[in-house]
Amino acid sequence: MTPPVPHPLTRRTLLGSALGLGAAAAAGCSPAAQQQPGGSGAQRTVTVRLWDEQVEAAYRSSFDAFTAANPDIAVRTTLVPFADYFTKLTADVQAGNADDLFWLNGSYIQPYIDNGLLMEIGADFEAQRPGWIEPAVQQYTRDGALWGVPQLTDGGIAMYYNAQLLEAAGVTPAELADLTWVPGGGEGDTFLPVMQRLTVDALGVRADEDGFDGDNPGTWGYSAAQDLQGIYYNFLGSAGGAFQDEQGRFVFDSPEGRDAFGYLVDLINTHRVSPDAANTNDNGDFTRDQFLQGKIAVFQSGIYNLKNVADGADFSWGIVPIPAGPRGRVSVVNNVVVCGNAAAEDADAVTRVLQWLGSPEGAAPIGASGAALPAVTEAQPAFEEYWSGQDVDPSQFAEQGRQPSIGAPTGERYGAALTAWKPFFNEMFLGRLPVEEALAQAQQAANEAIEG
């Protein structure tokens, strides 16, 4: 649900002065409680910020129903692209003009909690909490308090495939669904050979044939890239490694980390079965867009791209499990919450909208549109019914979500850490910095960043 490389929250913009940020947010004027132009003045407006255009469309349907039942409150959405979302949210919170409600994920919520910027999801929501999926409630509970209303859940990661490109290469979906990667591409590796069969240069030579020209691509077999949620967390987990320890320190510089990242870097730079990192390091949508254009045979991603693939692909496609590694198929599982702005002027109106979004009726349009899997349990069947009507079976995401998982990114200074490690990861994925050096330097920089 989250592209891989967001602009981070930095110490200067968010955590340079906890008191200063809290004061700025409290002193500003929230967009809530606006009077309707030309109206009686009785209707209040609550604003909701999010980053997903598919869910925004579903929200509009949901909020129409809310306002029909609550004519004194109108709800307006604000869509901010994910790449700019957290930087802009930080700036707007500081200026005191952030929206009344806004989405947050596990990587970025902690500073908002620590600085008193969020409404607690407390007694007003007790009757609803049993209807929210427990992993989402647990992910956003700190010291016994919940800080967001669960909205979306990802399940696990899977692989989308282009059926025509598979057929042209003589690869069956059943074969694709039963692949294993081995560190270094050693004995027993079935993933790399299949990706080589699926990769074709501009002259029609496949990557497993003599004369293949990786500098002159036609179609790539796979979507290896610097994609945290879609790609490298999963390879790291299936190698038996971890990205962070229980204290939030970064531990990816490990034998397992070197195995996982080394394999990915080789897919891109040695075997040339994935796009050059110059295209993907700073464009989280590149591999998805190339898949939709028929230029990538296998696109590894989450349920958050299901509607994009269904709406954008003009070819037959399907979904299969991710490859197994030394520890099997291990995926990252994440959830998104909607949070109340503690500086909102009309806490009652904001609470009522939050309650609506946490209800089956409020969350049902998300599932009914196929935009995402709601984190409200009773709204999930609508998602299944939508995709059943489209002859699409999304159950692989839920199935992977039930398998062993690697912990989702988290931490008070996670954004600052990402800023610190990103330049080293860029050079590593470009093949210009050896994996061992890149991971060691990236981990040191990331841990120094969280120490301030």
CSV table of C-alpha atoms in Angstrom, one decimal, residues 54-55 57-59 61-63 65 150-152 355-386:
chain,number,residue,atom,x,y,z
A,54,GLN,CA,-8.4,4.3,-5.8
A,55,VAL,CA,-9.4,4.5,-2.1
A,57,ALA,CA,-12.8,7.4,-5.0
A,58,ALA,CA,-14.3,4.8,-2.6
A,59,TYR,CA,-14.1,7.4,0.2
A,61,SER,CA,-19.0,7.2,-2.1
A,62,SER,CA,-18.6,6.5,1.7
A,63,PHE,CA,-18.8,10.1,2.7
A,65,ALA,CA,-23.6,8.1,2.6
A,150,PRO,CA,-7.6,0.7,11.0
A,151,GLN,CA,-8.4,1.2,7.3
A,152,LEU,CA,-6.4,-1.1,5.1
A,355,GLN,CA,-16.4,6.2,13.9
A,356,TRP,CA,-17.9,6.1,10.4
A,357,LEU,CA,-14.7,5.0,8.8
A,358,GLY,CA,-14.3,2.3,11.5
A,359,SER,CA,-17.8,0.9,10.8
A,360,PRO,CA,-18.7,-1.8,8.3
A,361,GLU,CA,-20.9,0.7,6.5
A,362,GLY,CA,-18.2,3.3,6.2
A,363,ALA,CA,-15.5,0.8,5.1
A,364,ALA,CA,-17.7,-1.2,2.8
A,365,PRO,CA,-17.1,1.0,-0.3
A,366,ILE,CA,-13.4,0.4,-0.1
A,367,GLY,CA,-13.9,-3.3,-0.4
A,368,ALA,CA,-16.9,-3.0,-2.8
A,369,SER,CA,-14.9,-1.0,-5.3
A,370,GLY,CA,-12.0,-3.5,-5.1
A,371,ALA,CA,-9.7,-0.7,-4.2
A,372,ALA,CA,-8.1,-2.3,-1.1
A,373,LEU,CA,-8.8,-4.9,1.5
A,374,PRO,CA,-10.5,-3.2,4.5
A,375,ALA,CA,-9.2,-3.6,8.0
A,376,VAL,CA,-12.8,-3.6,9.2
A,377,THR,CA,-13.6,-7.3,9.3
A,378,GLU,CA,-17.3,-7.1,8.2
A,379,ALA,CA,-16.3,-5.0,5.2
A,380,GLN,CA,-14.0,-7.6,3.8
A,381,PRO,CA,-16.6,-9.8,2.1
A,382,ALA,CA,-17.4,-6.9,-0.2
A,383,PHE,CA,-13.8,-7.0,-1.4
A,384,GLU,CA,-14.0,-10.7,-2.1
A,385,GLU,CA,-17.3,-10.4,-3.9
A,386,TYR,CA,-16.0,-7.6,-6.1
